[in-house]
The first five atom37 places (N, CA, C, CB, O) and aatype in JSON, in Angstrom:
{
  "aatype": [20, 20, 20, 20, 20, 20, 20, 20, 20, 20, 20, 20, 20, 20, 20, 20, 20, 20, 20, 20, 20, 20, 20, 20, 20, 20, 20, 20, 20, 20, 20, 20, 20, 20, 20, 20, 20, 20, 20, 20, 20, 20, 20, 20, 20, 20, 20, 20, 20, 20, 20, 20, 20, 20, 20, 20, 20, 20, 20, 20, 20, 20, 20, 20, 20, 20, 20, 20, 20, 20, 20, 20, 20, 20, 20, 20, 20, 20, 20, 20, 20, 20, 20, 20, 20, 20, 20, 20, 20, 20, 20, 20, 20, 20, 20, 20, 20, 20, 20, 20, 20, 20, 20, 20, 20, 20, 20, 20, 20, 20],
  "atom_mask": [
    [1, 1, 1, 1, 1],
    [1, 1, 1, 1, 1],
    [1, 1, 1, 1, 1],
    [1, 1, 1, 1, 1],
    [1, 1, 1, 1, 1],
    [1, 1, 1, 1, 1],
    [1, 1, 1, 1, 1],
    [1, 1, 1, 1, 1],
    [1, 1, 1, 1, 1],
    [1, 1, 1, 1, 1],
    [1, 1, 1, 1, 1],
    [1, 1, 1, 1, 1],
    [1, 1, 1, 1, 1],
    [1, 1, 1, 1, 1],
    [1, 1, 1, 1, 1],
    [1, 1, 1, 1, 1],
    [1, 1, 1, 1, 1],
    [1, 1, 1, 1, 1],
    [1, 1, 1, 1, 1],
    [1, 1, 1, 1, 1],
    [1, 1, 1, 1, 1],
    [1, 1, 1, 1, 1],
    [1, 1, 1, 1, 1],
    [1, 1, 1, 1, 1],
    [1, 1, 1, 1, 1],
    [1, 1, 1, 1, 1],
    [1, 1, 1, 1, 1],
    [1, 1, 1, 1, 1],
    [1, 1, 1, 1, 1],
    [1, 1, 1, 1, 1],
    [1, 1, 1, 1, 1],
    [1, 1, 1, 1, 1],
    [1, 1, 1, 1, 1],
    [1, 1, 1, 1, 1],
    [1, 1, 1, 1, 1],
    [1, 1, 1, 1, 1],
    [1, 1, 1, 1, 1],
    [1, 1, 1, 1, 1],
    [1, 1, 1, 1, 1],
    [1, 1, 1, 1, 1],
    [1, 1, 1, 1, 1],
    [1, 1, 1, 1, 1],
    [1, 1, 1, 1, 1],
    [1, 1, 1, 1, 1],
    [1, 1, 1, 1, 1],
    [1, 1, 1, 1, 1],
    [1, 1, 1, 1, 1],
    [1, 1, 1, 1, 1],
    [1, 1, 1, 1, 1],
    [1, 1, 1, 1, 1],
    [1, 1, 1, 1, 1],
    [1, 1, 1, 1, 1],
    [1, 1, 1, 1, 1],
    [1, 1, 1, 1, 1],
    [1, 1, 1, 1, 1],
    [1, 1, 1, 1, 1],
    [1, 1, 1, 1, 1],
    [1, 1, 1, 1, 1],
    [1, 1, 1, 1, 1],
    [1, 1, 1, 1, 1],
    [1, 1, 1, 1, 1],
    [1, 1, 1, 1, 1],
    [1, 1, 1, 1, 1],
    [1, 1, 1, 1, 1],
    [1, 1, 1, 1, 1],
    [1, 1, 1, 1, 1],
    [1, 1, 1, 1, 1],
    [1, 1, 1, 1, 1],
    [1, 1, 1, 1, 1],
    [1, 1, 1, 1, 1],
    [1, 1, 1, 1, 1],
    [1, 1, 1, 1, 1],
    [1, 1, 1, 1, 1],
    [1, 1, 1, 1, 1],
    [1, 1, 1, 1, 1],
    [1, 1, 1, 1, 1],
    [1, 1, 1, 1, 1],
    [1, 1, 1, 1, 1],
    [1, 1, 1, 1, 1],
    [1, 1, 1, 1, 1],
    [1, 1, 1, 1, 1],
    [1, 1, 1, 1, 1],
    [1, 1, 1, 1, 1],
    [1, 1, 1, 1, 1],
    [1, 1, 1, 1, 1],
    [1, 1, 1, 1, 1],
    [1, 1, 1, 1, 1],
    [1, 1, 1, 1, 1],
    [1, 1, 1, 1, 1],
    [1, 1, 1, 1, 1],
    [1, 1, 1, 1, 1],
    [1, 1, 1, 1, 1],
    [1, 1, 1, 1, 1],
    [1, 1, 1, 1, 1],
    [1, 1, 1, 1, 1],
    [1, 1, 1, 1, 1],
    [1, 1, 1, 1, 1],
    [1, 1, 1, 1, 1],
    [1, 1, 1, 1, 1],
    [1, 1, 1, 1, 1],
    [1, 1, 1, 1, 1],
    [1, 1, 1, 1, 1],
    [1, 1, 1, 1, 1],
    [1, 1, 1, 1, 1],
    [1, 1, 1, 1, 1],
    [1, 1, 1, 1, 1],
    [1, 1, 1, 1, 1],
    [1, 1, 1, 1, 1],
    [1, 1, 1, 1, 1],
    [1, 1, 1, 1, 1]
  ],
  "atom_positions": [
    [[-2.2, -9.89, -7.17], [-2.03, -9.01, -8.3], [-3.39, -8.84, -8.96], [-0.97, -9.57, -9.31], [-4.06, -9.82, -9.28]],
    [[-3.8, -7.61, -9.15], [-5.09, -7.34, -9.76], [-4.95, -6.41, -10.95], [-6.05, -6.74, -8.74], [-4.09, -5.53, -10.96]],
    [[-5.77, -6.6, -11.93], [-5.76, -5.77, -13.12], [-7.11, -5.1, -13.27], [-5.42, -6.61, -14.38], [-8.15, -5.71, -13.01]],
    [[-7.09, -3.86, -13.68], [-8.32, -3.13, -13.95], [-8.26, -2.58, -15.36], [-8.54, -2.0, -12.92], [-7.22, -2.08, -15.79]],
    [[-9.35, -2.65, -16.08], [-9.45, -2.07, -17.41], [-10.44, -0.93, -17.33], [-9.89, -3.13, -18.47], [-11.57, -1.09, -16.89]],
    [[-9.99, 0.24, -17.76], [-10.86, 1.4, -17.8], [-11.22, 1.67, -19.25], [-10.16, 2.65, -17.14], [-10.44, 2.27, -19.99]],
    [[-12.4, 1.21, -19.67], [-12.75, 1.36, -21.08], [-12.95, 2.83, -21.45], [-14.02, 0.56, -21.39], [-13.51, 3.61, -20.68]],
    [[-12.49, 3.16, -22.64], [-12.71, 4.5, -23.2], [-13.75, 4.39, -24.3], [-11.38, 5.1, -23.76], [-13.88, 3.37, -24.97]],
    [[-14.48, 5.44, -24.46], [-15.44, 5.48, -25.55], [-14.68, 5.44, -26.87], [-16.34, 6.75, -25.45], [-13.69, 6.16, -27.02]],
    [[-15.12, 4.62, -27.82], [-14.43, 4.57, -29.11], [-14.38, 5.92, -29.81], [-15.1, 3.56, -30.01], [-13.5, 6.17, -30.63]],
    [[-15.32, 6.79, -29.48], [-15.33, 8.1, -30.13], [-14.48, 9.13, -29.38], [-16.76, 8.61, -30.24], [-14.33, 10.26, -29.84]],
    [[-13.91, 8.75, -28.24], [-13.09, 9.65, -27.47], [-11.82, 10.01, -28.24], [-12.73, 9.03, -26.11], [-11.18, 9.13, -28.81]],
    [[-11.45, 11.29, -28.28], [-10.24, 11.66, -29.0], [-8.98, 11.07, -28.38], [-10.11, 13.17, -29.05], [-7.96, 10.93, -29.06]],
    [[-9.03, 10.71, -27.1], [-7.86, 10.12, -26.46], [-7.82, 8.6, -26.6], [-7.84, 10.5, -25.01], [-6.84, 7.98, -26.18]],
    [[-8.84, 8.0, -27.16], [-8.91, 6.54, -27.12], [-7.71, 5.88, -27.78], [-10.18, 6.07, -27.8], [-7.21, 4.89, -27.25]],
    [[-7.24, 6.37, -28.9], [-6.1, 5.74, -29.56], [-4.8, 6.07, -28.85], [-6.02, 6.17, -31.01], [-3.92, 5.21, -28.74]],
    [[-4.66, 7.3, -28.37], [-3.4, 7.69, -27.74], [-3.22, 7.04, -26.38], [-3.33, 9.2, -27.59], [-2.11, 7.02, -25.85]],
    [[-4.27, 6.5, -25.81], [-4.17, 5.91, -24.49], [-4.11, 4.38, -24.54], [-5.34, 6.34, -23.64], [-4.12, 3.72, -23.5]],
    [[-4.05, 3.82, -25.72], [-4.02, 2.36, -25.84], [-2.59, 1.86, -25.75], [-4.67, 1.92, -27.17], [-2.05, 1.3, -26.71]],
    [[-1.97, 2.05, -24.61], [-0.64, 1.52, -24.36], [-0.7, 0.69, -23.1], [0.41, 2.67, -24.23], [-1.55, 0.89, -22.23]],
    [[0.2, -0.24, -23.02], [0.25, -1.12, -21.86], [1.22, -0.55, -20.85], [0.64, -2.55, -22.26], [2.32, -0.13, -21.19]],
    [[0.8, -0.55, -19.62], [1.63, -0.05, -18.53], [1.31, -0.87, -17.29], [1.41, 1.47, -18.27], [0.15, -1.21, -17.05]],
    [[2.32, -1.16, -16.52], [2.14, -1.87, -15.26], [2.5, -0.91, -14.14], [3.01, -3.17, -15.2], [3.52, -0.22, -14.21]],
    [[1.67, -0.86, -13.13], [1.97, -0.07, -11.94], [2.22, -1.02, -10.79], [0.81, 0.93, -11.6], [1.47, -1.98, -10.58]],
    [[3.27, -0.76, -10.04], [3.58, -1.6, -8.9], [4.05, -0.75, -7.72], [4.66, -2.64, -9.26], [4.71, 0.27, -7.9]],
    [[3.68, -1.18, -6.54], [4.1, -0.51, -5.32], [5.26, -1.3, -4.73], [2.92, -0.4, -4.29], [5.23, -2.52, -4.66]],
    [[6.31, -0.57, -4.31], [7.48, -1.22, -3.73], [7.73, -0.67, -2.33], [8.72, -1.02, -4.62], [7.46, 0.49, -2.04]],
    [[8.25, -1.52, -1.49], [8.49, -1.17, -0.09], [9.66, -0.19, 0.04], [8.77, -2.43, 0.72], [9.54, 0.82, 0.73]],
    [[10.78, -0.47, -0.59], [11.97, 0.36, -0.45], [12.12, 1.22, -1.7], [13.24, -0.52, -0.24], [12.99, 1.0, -2.54]],
    [[11.26, 2.2, -1.79], [11.12, 3.03, -2.99], [12.42, 3.76, -3.35], [10.01, 4.04, -2.79], [12.85, 3.71, -4.5]],
    [[13.04, 4.42, -2.38], [14.26, 5.2, -2.66], [15.39, 4.29, -3.14], [14.71, 5.98, -1.4], [16.12, 4.63, -4.07]],
    [[15.53, 3.14, -2.52], [16.57, 2.18, -2.95], [16.29, 1.68, -4.36], [16.66, 0.99, -1.96], [17.21, 1.53, -5.17]],
    [[15.03, 1.41, -4.67], [14.66, 0.94, -6.01], [15.0, 2.01, -7.05], [13.16, 0.57, -6.07], [15.55, 1.69, -8.1]],
    [[14.66, 3.28, -6.76], [14.98, 4.35, -7.7], [16.5, 4.41, -7.92], [14.45, 5.71, -7.18], [16.96, 4.5, -9.06]],
    [[17.24, 4.37, -6.83], [18.7, 4.46, -6.92], [19.28, 3.33, -7.77], [19.32, 4.43, -5.53], [20.18, 3.56, -8.58]],
    [[18.77, 2.12, -7.58], [19.24, 0.97, -8.38], [18.9, 1.14, -9.86], [18.62, -0.33, -7.86], [19.74, 0.87, -10.72]],
    [[17.68, 1.6, -10.15], [17.28, 1.78, -11.55], [18.06, 2.93, -12.19], [15.77, 2.05, -11.64], [18.45, 2.85, -13.36]],
    [[18.29, 3.99, -11.44], [19.06, 5.12, -11.95], [20.49, 4.7, -12.26], [19.05, 6.29, -10.94], [21.04, 5.1, -13.29]],
    [[21.1, 3.91, -11.39], [22.48, 3.46, -11.6], [22.61, 2.61, -12.87], [22.95, 2.65, -10.39], [23.67, 2.59, -13.5]],
    [[21.55, 1.93, -13.23], [21.57, 1.09, -14.45], [21.08, 1.87, -15.68], [20.69, -0.15, -14.24], [21.0, 1.31, -16.78]],
    [[20.76, 3.16, -15.49], [20.31, 3.97, -16.62], [18.92, 3.62, -17.1], [21.27, 3.85, -17.76], [18.62, 3.77, -18.29]],
    [[18.06, 3.15, -16.21], [16.75, 2.64, -16.61], [15.59, 3.6, -16.35], [16.48, 1.37, -15.9], [14.45, 3.29, -16.71]],
    [[15.84, 4.76, -15.75], [14.75, 5.71, -15.5], [14.21, 6.19, -16.84], [15.24, 6.91, -14.62], [14.97, 6.56, -17.74]],
    [[12.89, 6.19, -16.96], [12.22, 6.55, -18.21], [11.31, 7.73, -17.96], [11.41, 5.35, -18.79], [10.56, 7.76, -16.98]],
    [[11.36, 8.71, -18.84], [10.46, 9.87, -18.78], [9.49, 9.73, -19.94], [11.25, 11.24, -18.84], [9.89, 9.83, -21.1]],
    [[8.22, 9.51, -19.64], [7.2, 9.38, -20.67], [6.63, 10.77, -20.94], [6.06, 8.37, -20.25], [6.04, 11.38, -20.05]],
    [[6.82, 11.28, -22.15], [6.36, 12.65, -22.45], [4.84, 12.81, -22.43], [6.88, 13.07, -23.8], [4.34, 13.93, -22.42]],
    [[4.09, 11.71, -22.41], [2.63, 11.8, -22.38], [2.1, 12.3, -21.04], [2.02, 10.46, -22.68], [0.97, 12.78, -20.97]],
    [[2.9, 12.2, -19.99], [2.43, 12.53, -18.65], [3.1, 13.79, -18.12], [2.69, 11.36, -17.71], [4.27, 14.06, -18.41]],
    [[2.35, 14.57, -17.34], [2.9, 15.78, -16.73], [3.91, 15.44, -15.64], [1.78, 16.63, -16.15], [4.93, 16.11, -15.51]],
    [[3.64, 14.42, -14.88], [4.53, 14.05, -13.78], [5.79, 13.38, -14.33], [3.81, 13.11, -12.76], [5.72, 12.34, -15.0]],
    [[6.93, 13.99, -14.04], [8.2, 13.46, -14.52], [9.17, 13.38, -13.35], [8.78, 14.34, -15.67], [9.43, 14.38, -12.69]],
    [[9.71, 12.2, -13.11], [10.65, 12.0, -12.01], [12.02, 11.72, -12.59], [10.19, 10.84, -11.08], [12.34, 10.58, -12.95]],
    [[12.83, 12.76, -12.68], [14.19, 12.62, -13.21], [15.21, 12.36, -12.12], [14.57, 13.86, -13.98], [16.28, 11.81, -12.37]],
    [[14.88, 12.77, -10.9], [15.8, 12.65, -9.77], [15.1, 11.93, -8.62], [16.31, 14.05, -9.31], [13.88, 11.77, -8.63]],
    [[15.88, 11.5, -7.65], [15.29, 10.85, -6.49], [14.37, 11.82, -5.75], [16.39, 10.34, -5.55], [13.3, 11.42, -5.29]],
    [[14.77, 13.07, -5.63], [13.91, 14.05, -4.94], [12.57, 14.21, -5.66], [14.62, 15.42, -4.86], [11.53, 14.28, -5.0]],
    [[12.59, 14.26, -6.99], [11.33, 14.37, -7.74], [10.49, 13.11, -7.57], [11.6, 14.63, -9.23], [9.27, 13.18, -7.42]],
    [[11.14, 11.95, -7.6], [10.41, 10.68, -7.42], [9.78, 10.61, -6.04], [11.35, 9.48, -7.63], [8.62, 10.2, -5.9]],
    [[10.52, 11.01, -5.01], [9.97, 10.99, -3.66], [8.81, 11.97, -3.53], [11.06, 11.33, -2.63], [7.81, 11.68, -2.87]],
    [[8.93, 13.13, -4.15], [7.87, 14.13, -4.1], [6.6, 13.64, -4.8], [8.35, 15.44, -4.74], [5.49, 13.88, -4.32]],
    [[6.77, 12.94, -5.92], [5.63, 12.48, -6.72], [5.2, 11.06, -6.37], [5.97, 12.56, -8.18], [4.18, 10.58, -6.88]],
    [[5.95, 10.41, -5.53], [5.65, 9.02, -5.11], [5.66, 8.05, -6.28], [4.3, 8.96, -4.43], [4.99, 7.02, -6.25]],
    [[6.42, 8.38, -7.32], [6.49, 7.47, -8.46], [7.66, 7.8, -9.35], [5.19, 7.5, -9.26], [8.18, 8.92, -9.34]],
    [[8.08, 6.8, -10.14], [9.0, 6.98, -11.26], [8.69, 5.88, -12.26], [10.52, 6.94, -10.79], [7.95, 4.94, -11.96]],
    [[9.26, 5.99, -13.44], [8.96, 5.03, -14.51], [10.24, 4.36, -15.04], [8.23, 5.72, -15.66], [11.31, 4.96, -15.05]],
    [[10.08, 3.13, -15.46], [11.11, 2.42, -16.22], [10.43, 1.82, -17.44], [11.83, 1.31, -15.34], [9.24, 1.5, -17.42]],
    [[11.2, 1.66, -18.5], [10.66, 1.09, -19.73], [11.33, -0.23, -20.07], [10.82, 2.07, -20.88], [10.67, -1.21, -20.42]],
    [[12.65, -0.24, -19.96], [13.4, -1.44, -20.36], [13.54, -2.4, -19.2], [14.78, -1.05, -20.89], [13.99, -2.02, -18.11]],
    [[13.15, -3.63, -19.43], [13.38, -4.69, -18.44], [14.64, -5.43, -18.87], [12.14, -5.67, -18.33], [14.72, -5.97, -19.98]],
    [[15.61, -5.44, -17.98], [16.9, -6.03, -18.3], [17.23, -7.14, -17.31], [18.01, -4.96, -18.3], [16.66, -7.22, -16.23]],
    [[18.16, -7.98, -17.71], [18.69, -9.0, -16.82], [19.6, -8.28, -15.82], [19.47, -10.13, -17.62], [20.58, -7.67, -16.23]],
    [[19.29, -8.33, -14.52], [20.12, -7.61, -13.55], [21.57, -8.1, -13.51], [19.51, -7.72, -12.18], [22.46, -7.37, -13.08]],
    [[21.8, -9.33, -13.95], [23.15, -9.86, -13.99], [23.93, -9.37, -15.21], [23.11, -11.38, -13.99], [25.16, -9.39, -15.21]],
    [[23.22, -8.92, -16.24], [23.88, -8.48, -17.47], [23.08, -7.36, -18.14], [24.05, -9.66, -18.44], [22.6, -7.54, -19.26]],
    [[22.95, -6.2, -17.47], [22.14, -5.12, -18.04], [22.7, -4.57, -19.35], [22.02, -4.0, -17.04], [21.95, -4.02, -20.16]],
    [[24.02, -4.71, -19.56], [24.63, -4.21, -20.79], [24.16, -4.98, -22.02], [26.13, -4.28, -20.68], [24.34, -4.51, -23.15]],
    [[23.58, -6.16, -21.82], [23.07, -6.94, -22.95], [21.84, -6.3, -23.57], [22.75, -8.37, -22.5], [21.39, -6.71, -24.64]],
    [[21.3, -5.29, -22.9], [20.14, -4.59, -23.44], [18.84, -5.15, -22.91], [20.14, -4.66, -24.94], [18.82, -6.12, -22.15]],
    [[17.75, -4.53, -23.33], [16.43, -4.93, -22.83], [16.04, -6.33, -23.25], [15.39, -3.96, -23.3], [16.27, -6.76, -24.38]],
    [[15.44, -7.03, -22.3], [14.81, -8.31, -22.62], [13.47, -8.03, -23.28], [14.63, -9.2, -21.33], [13.07, -8.68, -24.25]],
    [[12.78, -7.02, -22.73], [11.5, -6.58, -23.27], [11.3, -5.13, -22.84], [10.32, -7.5, -22.77], [11.83, -4.69, -21.82]],
    [[10.53, -4.4, -23.64], [10.15, -3.05, -23.24], [8.68, -3.06, -22.84], [10.41, -2.03, -24.4], [7.8, -3.4, -23.63]],
    [[8.46, -2.68, -21.59], [7.11, -2.6, -21.05], [7.15, -1.56, -19.93], [6.61, -4.01, -20.52], [7.85, -1.72, -18.94]],
    [[6.4, -0.5, -20.11], [6.46, 0.6, -19.15], [5.92, 0.17, -17.79], [5.68, 1.8, -19.67], [4.84, -0.4, -17.67]],
    [[6.72, 0.46, -16.78], [6.35, 0.21, -15.39], [6.33, 1.54, -14.66], [7.33, -0.79, -14.71], [7.29, 2.31, -14.74]],
    [[5.27, 1.81, -13.96], [5.24, 2.94, -13.04], [5.47, 2.37, -11.66], [3.89, 3.75, -13.14], [4.62, 1.66, -11.11]],
    [[6.61, 2.68, -11.1], [6.97, 2.2, -9.78], [6.47, 3.23, -8.78], [8.52, 1.96, -9.65], [6.81, 4.41, -8.87]],
    [[5.67, 2.8, -7.83], [5.03, 3.73, -6.89], [5.44, 3.44, -5.46], [3.51, 3.66, -7.02], [5.75, 2.31, -5.08]],
    [[5.43, 4.51, -4.68], [5.65, 4.39, -3.25], [4.28, 4.33, -2.56], [6.51, 5.58, -2.7], [3.4, 5.13, -2.88]],
    [[4.1, 3.41, -1.63], [2.82, 3.37, -0.92], [2.67, 4.5, 0.1], [2.67, 2.04, -0.21], [1.57, 4.78, 0.57]],
    [[3.79, 5.14, 0.43], [3.74, 6.22, 1.42], [4.35, 7.5, 0.87], [4.46, 5.81, 2.71], [5.25, 7.46, 0.03]],
    [[3.84, 8.62, 1.35], [4.36, 9.93, 0.98], [5.58, 10.26, 1.85], [3.27, 11.03, 1.12], [5.88, 9.55, 2.81]],
    [[6.25, 11.33, 1.5], [7.46, 11.73, 2.24], [7.16, 11.97, 3.72], [8.05, 13.0, 1.62], [8.04, 11.78, 4.56]],
    [[5.94, 12.38, 4.04], [5.59, 12.63, 5.44], [5.17, 11.36, 6.19], [4.47, 13.65, 5.51], [4.8, 11.43, 7.37]],
    [[5.22, 10.2, 5.52], [4.89, 8.93, 6.16], [3.43, 8.51, 6.07], [5.27, 8.99, 7.57], [3.07, 7.42, 6.52]],
    [[2.58, 9.36, 5.5], [1.17, 9.0, 5.35], [0.98, 8.2, 4.07], [0.28, 10.26, 5.35], [1.82, 8.21, 3.17]],
    [[-0.14, 7.51, 4.01], [-0.46, 6.67, 2.85], [-0.71, 7.51, 1.61], [-1.69, 5.79, 3.15], [-1.41, 8.53, 1.66]],
    [[-0.12, 7.08, 0.49], [-0.35, 7.76, -0.79], [-1.78, 7.49, -1.22], [0.66, 7.28, -1.87], [-2.3, 6.39, -1.04]],
    [[-2.43, 8.5, -1.8], [-3.87, 8.44, -2.09], [-4.31, 7.26, -2.94], [-4.27, 9.69, -2.79], [-5.4, 6.74, -2.73]],
    [[-3.49, 6.81, -3.88], [-3.93, 5.7, -4.74], [-3.42, 4.34, -4.28], [-3.48, 5.95, -6.16], [-3.65, 3.33, -4.96]],
    [[-2.75, 4.29, -3.16], [-2.23, 3.02, -2.66], [-3.4, 2.09, -2.32], [-1.32, 3.24, -1.41], [-4.29, 2.48, -1.56]],
    [[-3.4, 0.87, -2.86], [-4.54, -0.03, -2.62], [-4.48, -0.78, -1.3], [-4.62, -1.03, -3.73], [-5.44, -1.48, -0.95]],
    [[-3.4, -0.65, -0.55], [-3.27, -1.39, 0.7], [-3.95, -0.65, 1.84], [-1.8, -1.63, 1.03], [-3.79, 0.56, 1.98]],
    [[-4.7, -1.38, 2.63], [-5.37, -0.79, 3.79], [-4.37, -0.52, 4.92], [-6.5, -1.71, 4.28], [-4.43, 0.51, 5.58]],
    [[-3.46, -1.45, 5.13], [-2.52, -1.34, 6.24], [-1.11, -1.11, 5.68], [-2.56, -2.61, 7.14], [-0.55, -1.97, 5.0]],
    [[-0.56, 0.05, 5.98], [0.8, 0.35, 5.53], [1.77, 0.42, 6.71], [0.82, 1.68, 4.74], [2.89, 0.89, 6.56]],
    [[1.34, -0.03, 7.87], [2.15, 0.08, 9.09], [3.47, -0.68, 9.0], [1.37, -0.41, 10.28], [4.44, -0.3, 9.64]],
    [[3.52, -1.75, 8.23], [4.75, -2.54, 8.13], [5.57, -2.18, 6.9], [4.42, -4.02, 8.12], [6.52, -2.89, 6.56]],
    [[5.21, -1.09, 6.23], [5.97, -0.69, 5.05], [7.0, 0.32, 5.46], [5.05, -0.11, 3.96], [7.76, 0.81, 4.63]]
  ]
}
């Protein structure tokens, strides 16, 4: 697991609006993960971003979707344990090629 910090200039007009925490993760079974999150009502649309994945087709096309609420999978009705935006990414595009921002060199076993 690696973290990168991209510093913004303090005078940048976006500096305050971009100071949010987000985790990005790549998952092997992307479509199944989307379906599970959708069934639990966890898909999140962040209005700050142009890319919005409301459906599985949109998520597959964009190679990503977002969730905000982290819940106990055994008791999701209990509500969020914590809110932390996650961008769930697919390492591969719909055509089977590697997604441009995927950090893995070898995707043959994905």
